[in-house]
PDB file of C-alpha atoms in Angstrom:
ATOM      1  CA  MET A   1      -0.146 -12.630  -6.667  1.00 37.00           C
ATOM      2  CA  ALA A   2       3.307 -12.381  -5.167  1.00 34.00           C
ATOM      3  CA  LYS A   3       4.408 -13.972  -1.944  1.00 32.00           C
ATOM      4  CA  LYS A   4       7.020 -12.807   0.498  1.00 31.00           C
ATOM      5  CA  SER A   5       9.945 -13.234  -1.892  1.00 31.00           C
ATOM      6  CA  LYS A   6       8.533 -10.443  -4.062  1.00 37.00           C
ATOM      7  CA  ALA A   7       8.421  -8.056  -1.099  1.00 37.00           C
ATOM      8  CA  LYS A   8      12.082  -8.718  -0.338  1.00 38.00           C
ATOM      9  CA  LYS A   9      13.081  -8.227  -3.970  1.00 37.00           C
ATOM     10  CA  ASN A  10      11.283  -4.875  -4.106  1.00 42.00           C
ATOM     11  CA  ASN A  11      12.718  -3.997  -0.683  1.00 48.00           C
ATOM     12  CA  ALA A  12       9.726  -1.791   0.147  1.00 56.00           C
ATOM     13  CA  GLY A  13      10.854  -1.616   3.767  1.00 87.00           C
ATOM     14  CA  THR A  14       7.617  -0.663   5.520  1.00 95.00           C
ATOM     15  CA  ALA A  15       5.974  -2.130   8.596  1.00 96.00           C
ATOM     16  CA  ALA A  16       2.956  -3.056   6.441  1.00 97.00           C
ATOM     17  CA  ILE A  17       5.108  -5.131   4.077  1.00 96.00           C
ATOM     18  CA  ALA A  18       6.812  -6.771   7.067  1.00 96.00           C
ATOM     19  CA  VAL A  19       3.411  -7.805   8.493  1.00 96.00           C
ATOM     20  CA  LEU A  20       2.336  -9.307   5.168  1.00 97.00           C
ATOM     21  CA  THR A  21       5.655 -11.064   4.682  1.00 95.00           C
ATOM     22  CA  GLU A  22       5.741 -12.527   8.200  1.00 95.00           C
ATOM     23  CA  ALA A  23       2.137 -13.756   7.883  1.00 96.00           C
ATOM     24  CA  GLY A  24       2.867 -15.393   4.518  1.00 96.00           C
ATOM     25  CA  VAL A  25      -0.206 -13.715   3.048  1.00 95.00           C
ATOM     26  CA  PRO A  26      -0.317 -13.472  -0.755  1.00 96.00           C
ATOM     27  CA  PHE A  27      -0.071  -9.867  -1.911  1.00 97.00           C
ATOM     28  CA  GLU A  28       1.191  -7.781  -4.773  1.00 96.00           C
ATOM     29  CA  LEU A  29       3.096  -4.514  -4.509  1.00 95.00           C
ATOM     30  CA  ARG A  30       1.656  -1.687  -6.603  1.00 93.00           C
ATOM     31  CA  GLU A  31       4.215   1.099  -6.778  1.00 91.00           C
ATOM     32  CA  TYR A  32       3.727   4.407  -8.553  1.00 89.00           C
ATOM     33  CA  GLU A  33       5.381   7.809  -8.716  1.00 86.00           C
ATOM     34  CA  HIS A  34       3.725  10.108  -6.181  1.00 83.00           C
ATOM     35  CA  VAL A  35       3.529  13.701  -7.383  1.00 80.00           C
ATOM     36  CA  GLU A  36       4.558  16.101  -4.615  1.00 83.00           C
ATOM     37  CA  GLY A  37       1.746  18.521  -3.806  1.00 79.00           C
ATOM     38  CA  THR A  38      -1.005  16.046  -4.671  1.00 78.00           C
ATOM     39  CA  THR A  39      -3.452  15.821  -1.770  1.00 76.00           C
ATOM     40  CA  SER A  40      -6.007  13.342  -3.140  1.00 83.00           C
ATOM     41  CA  PHE A  41      -3.653  10.477  -2.349  1.00 85.00           C
ATOM     42  CA  GLY A  42      -6.152   7.662  -2.900  1.00 83.00           C
ATOM     43  CA  LEU A  43      -7.461   8.960  -6.209  1.00 85.00           C
ATOM     44  CA  GLU A  44      -3.877   9.502  -7.353  1.00 87.00           C
ATOM     45  CA  ALA A  45      -3.062   5.888  -6.469  1.00 88.00           C
ATOM     46  CA  ALA A  46      -6.099   4.530  -8.331  1.00 88.00           C
ATOM     47  CA  GLU A  47      -5.248   6.534 -11.433  1.00 89.00           C
ATOM     48  CA  LYS A  48      -1.529   5.707 -11.428  1.00 89.00           C
ATOM     49  CA  ILE A  49      -1.971   1.962 -10.870  1.00 91.00           C
ATOM     50  CA  GLY A  50      -4.886   1.753 -13.307  1.00 91.00           C
ATOM     51  CA  ALA A  51      -7.441   0.471 -10.801  1.00 92.00           C
ATOM     52  CA  SER A  52     -11.059   1.377 -10.141  1.00 94.00           C
ATOM     53  CA  PRO A  53     -11.458   3.977  -7.368  1.00 93.00           C
ATOM     54  CA  ASP A  54     -13.996   1.556  -5.893  1.00 96.00           C
ATOM     55  CA  GLN A  55     -11.296  -1.117  -5.510  1.00 97.00           C
ATOM     56  CA  VAL A  56      -8.632   1.164  -4.004  1.00 96.00           C
ATOM     57  CA  PHE A  57      -9.288   1.906  -0.326  1.00 97.00           C
ATOM     58  CA  LYS A  58      -8.126   4.735   1.904  1.00 96.00           C
ATOM     59  CA  THR A  59      -7.260   4.340   5.571  1.00 97.00           C
ATOM     60  CA  LEU A  60      -8.791   6.911   7.898  1.00 97.00           C
ATOM     61  CA  LEU A  61      -8.512   7.253  11.664  1.00 97.00           C
ATOM     62  CA  ILE A  62     -11.529   8.308  13.671  1.00 98.00           C
ATOM     63  CA  THR A  63     -11.898   9.180  17.317  1.00 97.00           C
ATOM     64  CA  GLN A  64     -14.412   9.473  20.119  1.00 96.00           C
ATOM     65  CA  ASP A  65     -13.172  10.748  23.463  1.00 92.00           C
ATOM     66  CA  LYS A  66      -9.918   8.790  23.930  1.00 91.00           C
ATOM     67  CA  ASN A  67     -10.937   5.947  21.616  1.00 95.00           C
ATOM     68  CA  VAL A  68      -9.375   5.646  18.165  1.00 97.00           C
ATOM     69  CA  ALA A  69     -10.376   3.330  15.336  1.00 98.00           C
ATOM     70  CA  VAL A  70      -9.425   2.687  11.723  1.00 98.00           C
ATOM     71  CA  ALA A  71     -12.019   3.069   8.967  1.00 98.00           C
ATOM     72  CA  ILE A  72     -11.159   1.792   5.480  1.00 98.00           C
ATOM     73  CA  VAL A  73     -13.353   3.049   2.622  1.00 97.00           C
ATOM     74  CA  PRO A  74     -13.075   3.239  -1.179  1.00 97.00           C
ATOM     75  CA  VAL A  75     -11.166   6.304  -2.385  1.00 93.00           C
ATOM     76  CA  ALA A  76     -14.152   7.118  -4.607  1.00 91.00           C
ATOM     77  CA  GLY A  77     -16.357   7.593  -1.544  1.00 92.00           C
ATOM     78  CA  LYS A  78     -16.482   9.297   1.802  1.00 95.00           C
ATOM     79  CA  LEU A  79     -16.741   7.935   5.299  1.00 97.00           C
ATOM     80  CA  ASN A  80     -20.120   7.988   7.041  1.00 98.00           C
ATOM     81  CA  LEU A  81     -18.990   8.936  10.557  1.00 97.00           C
ATOM     82  CA  LYS A  82     -22.381   8.092  12.117  1.00 97.00           C
ATOM     83  CA  ALA A  83     -22.361   4.607  10.579  1.00 98.00           C
ATOM     84  CA  ALA A  84     -18.764   4.012  11.677  1.00 98.00           C
ATOM     85  CA  ALA A  85     -19.527   5.146  15.217  1.00 98.00           C
ATOM     86  CA  ALA A  86     -22.575   2.867  15.357  1.00 98.00           C
ATOM     87  CA  ALA A  87     -20.537  -0.104  14.081  1.00 98.00           C
ATOM     88  CA  LEU A  88     -18.060   0.487  16.910  1.00 98.00           C
ATOM     89  CA  GLY A  89     -20.752   0.957  19.552  1.00 97.00           C
ATOM     90  CA  TRP A  90     -19.874   4.643  19.922  1.00 97.00           C
ATOM     91  CA  LYS A  91     -22.407   7.483  20.196  1.00 96.00           C
ATOM     92  CA  SER A  92     -20.489   9.652  17.725  1.00 96.00           C
ATOM     93  CA  ALA A  93     -17.146   9.944  15.964  1.00 97.00           C
ATOM     94  CA  SER A  94     -14.962  12.593  14.390  1.00 97.00           C
ATOM     95  CA  MET A  95     -11.920  12.498  12.176  1.00 97.00           C
ATOM     96  CA  CYS A  96      -8.651  12.074  14.025  1.00 96.00           C
ATOM     97  CA  ASP A  97      -6.210  14.984  13.928  1.00 95.00           C
ATOM     98  CA  PRO A  98      -3.625  14.211  11.209  1.00 95.00           C
ATOM     99  CA  ALA A  99      -0.685  14.719  13.592  1.00 95.00           C
ATOM    100  CA  VAL A 100      -2.218  12.263  16.070  1.00 95.00           C
ATOM    101  CA  ALA A 101      -2.908   9.794  13.241  1.00 95.00           C
ATOM    102  CA  GLN A 102       0.742   9.969  12.166  1.00 95.00           C
ATOM    103  CA  ARG A 103       2.034   9.453  15.724  1.00 95.00           C
ATOM    104  CA  ARG A 104      -0.325   6.517  16.393  1.00 95.00           C
ATOM    105  CA  THR A 105       0.369   4.726  13.128  1.00 96.00           C
ATOM    106  CA  GLY A 106       3.999   5.583  12.443  1.00 95.00           C
ATOM    107  CA  TYR A 107       3.028   6.539   8.879  1.00 96.00           C
ATOM    108  CA  VAL A 108       2.656   9.898   7.115  1.00 93.00           C
ATOM    109  CA  VAL A 109      -0.714  11.146   5.901  1.00 91.00           C
ATOM    110  CA  GLY A 110      -1.214   9.821   2.392  1.00 90.00           C
ATOM    111  CA  GLY A 111       0.746   6.698   3.288  1.00 93.00           C
ATOM    112  CA  ILE A 112      -1.156   5.419   6.331  1.00 96.00           C
ATOM    113  CA  SER A 113      -1.612   1.686   5.997  1.00 97.00           C
ATOM    114  CA  PRO A 114      -4.112  -0.327   8.024  1.00 98.00           C
ATOM    115  CA  LEU A 115      -1.288  -2.867   8.467  1.00 97.00           C
ATOM    116  CA  GLY A 116       1.695  -2.572  10.797  1.00 96.00           C
ATOM    117  CA  GLN A 117       0.512   0.443  12.745  1.00 97.00           C
ATOM    118  CA  LYS A 118       2.539   1.355  15.859  1.00 96.00           C
ATOM    119  CA  THR A 119      -0.633   1.351  17.961  1.00 94.00           C
ATOM    120  CA  PRO A 120      -3.219  -1.060  16.542  1.00 92.00           C
ATOM    121  CA  SER A 121      -6.848   0.086  16.746  1.00 96.00           C
ATOM    122  CA  PRO A 122     -10.257  -1.491  16.108  1.00 97.00           C
ATOM    123  CA  THR A 123     -10.671  -1.684  12.332  1.00 98.00           C
ATOM    124  CA  LEU A 124     -13.707  -1.384  10.068  1.00 98.00           C
ATOM    125  CA  LEU A 125     -13.591  -2.250   6.367  1.00 98.00           C
ATOM    126  CA  ASP A 126     -16.425  -0.982   4.204  1.00 98.00           C
ATOM    127  CA  ALA A 127     -18.693  -3.852   3.193  1.00 98.00           C
ATOM    128  CA  SER A 128     -18.234  -2.976  -0.497  1.00 98.00           C
ATOM    129  CA  ALA A 129     -14.799  -4.639  -0.292  1.00 98.00           C
ATOM    130  CA  GLN A 130     -16.638  -7.960  -0.405  1.00 97.00           C
ATOM    131  CA  ASN A 131     -17.457  -7.229  -4.071  1.00 97.00           C
ATOM    132  CA  PHE A 132     -13.798  -7.746  -5.015  1.00 97.00           C
ATOM    133  CA  GLU A 133     -11.457 -10.714  -4.946  1.00 97.00           C
ATOM    134  CA  THR A 134      -8.666  -8.272  -4.064  1.00 97.00           C
ATOM    135  CA  ILE A 135      -8.481  -4.662  -2.947  1.00 97.00           C
ATOM    136  CA  MET A 136      -5.649  -2.178  -2.679  1.00 97.00           C
ATOM    137  CA  VAL A 137      -4.632  -0.276   0.457  1.00 97.00           C
ATOM    138  CA  SER A 138      -1.599   1.819   1.287  1.00 95.00           C
ATOM    139  CA  GLY A 139       1.602  -0.135   1.709  1.00 95.00           C
ATOM    140  CA  GLY A 140       2.939   2.321   4.274  1.00 95.00           C
ATOM    141  CA  ARG A 141       4.254   5.182   2.191  1.00 93.00           C
ATOM    142  CA  ARG A 142       3.082   7.511  -0.534  1.00 91.00           C
ATOM    143  CA  GLY A 143       3.530   5.821  -3.891  1.00 91.00           C
ATOM    144  CA  LEU A 144       3.092   2.275  -2.581  1.00 94.00           C
ATOM    145  CA  ASP A 145      -0.108   0.248  -2.383  1.00 95.00           C
ATOM    146  CA  VAL A 146      -0.529  -3.431  -1.654  1.00 96.00           C
ATOM    147  CA  GLU A 147      -3.130  -5.630  -3.300  1.00 97.00           C
ATOM    148  CA  LEU A 148      -4.560  -8.400  -1.137  1.00 97.00           C
ATOM    149  CA  SER A 149      -7.830 -10.140  -0.395  1.00 98.00           C
ATOM    150  CA  PRO A 150     -10.256  -8.297   1.889  1.00 98.00           C
ATOM    151  CA  ALA A 151     -10.467 -11.431   4.060  1.00 97.00           C
ATOM    152  CA  ASP A 152      -6.686 -11.422   4.598  1.00 98.00           C
ATOM    153  CA  LEU A 153      -6.774  -7.718   5.454  1.00 98.00           C
ATOM    154  CA  LEU A 154      -9.462  -8.323   8.076  1.00 98.00           C
ATOM    155  CA  ALA A 155      -7.606 -11.315   9.499  1.00 97.00           C
ATOM    156  CA  LEU A 156      -4.380  -9.321   9.873  1.00 97.00           C
ATOM    157  CA  THR A 157      -6.089  -6.284  11.434  1.00 97.00           C
ATOM    158  CA  GLU A 158      -8.635  -8.285  13.448  1.00 96.00           C
ATOM    159  CA  GLY A 159     -11.189  -6.059  11.729  1.00 97.00           C
ATOM    160  CA  LYS A 160     -14.758  -6.470  10.576  1.00 98.00           C
ATOM    161  CA  TYR A 161     -16.970  -5.461   7.677  1.00 98.00           C
ATOM    162  CA  ALA A 162     -19.403  -2.573   8.157  1.00 98.00           C
ATOM    163  CA  ASP A 163     -21.504  -0.369   5.864  1.00 98.00           C
ATOM    164  CA  ILE A 164     -19.520   2.839   6.489  1.00 98.00           C
ATOM    165  CA  ARG A 165     -19.360   4.492   3.065  1.00 96.00           C
ATOM    166  CA  ALA A 166     -21.309   7.725   2.771  1.00 93.00           C
TER     167      ALA A 166
END
């Protein structure tokens, strides 16, 4: 896996890459050509980088009243909102409005990274991530994923594992 020098060489220029670089966490950039009009961003990433859809994770924002949290699940699956709410101690949860998600994170839909968000939120990572030495999440823009260990991702987001995949 690459260290910070690789990020500078590739000049990815996202807040997520800056967080990884500053923390000195080992990671690898996984860039691919995003096809405009594609809306299954996570499945596109898995296919283009040649990874299992169970090892590539999507970043979703959920809300309850004025609370917002990040839920990270495999692109092959869906989020179990009831399980996520329970893991956060909430009574219920719903998906965050995409415009709100973009404002809170500073990223566009399809490129929302769990790392380097403008307004950090409580973070849940699906427990299935523990089955892999490394996982891939968005690097902060469409066409860019980062590969890192689930433990490093949780350390950087102050997150926790939870069974949240539907």
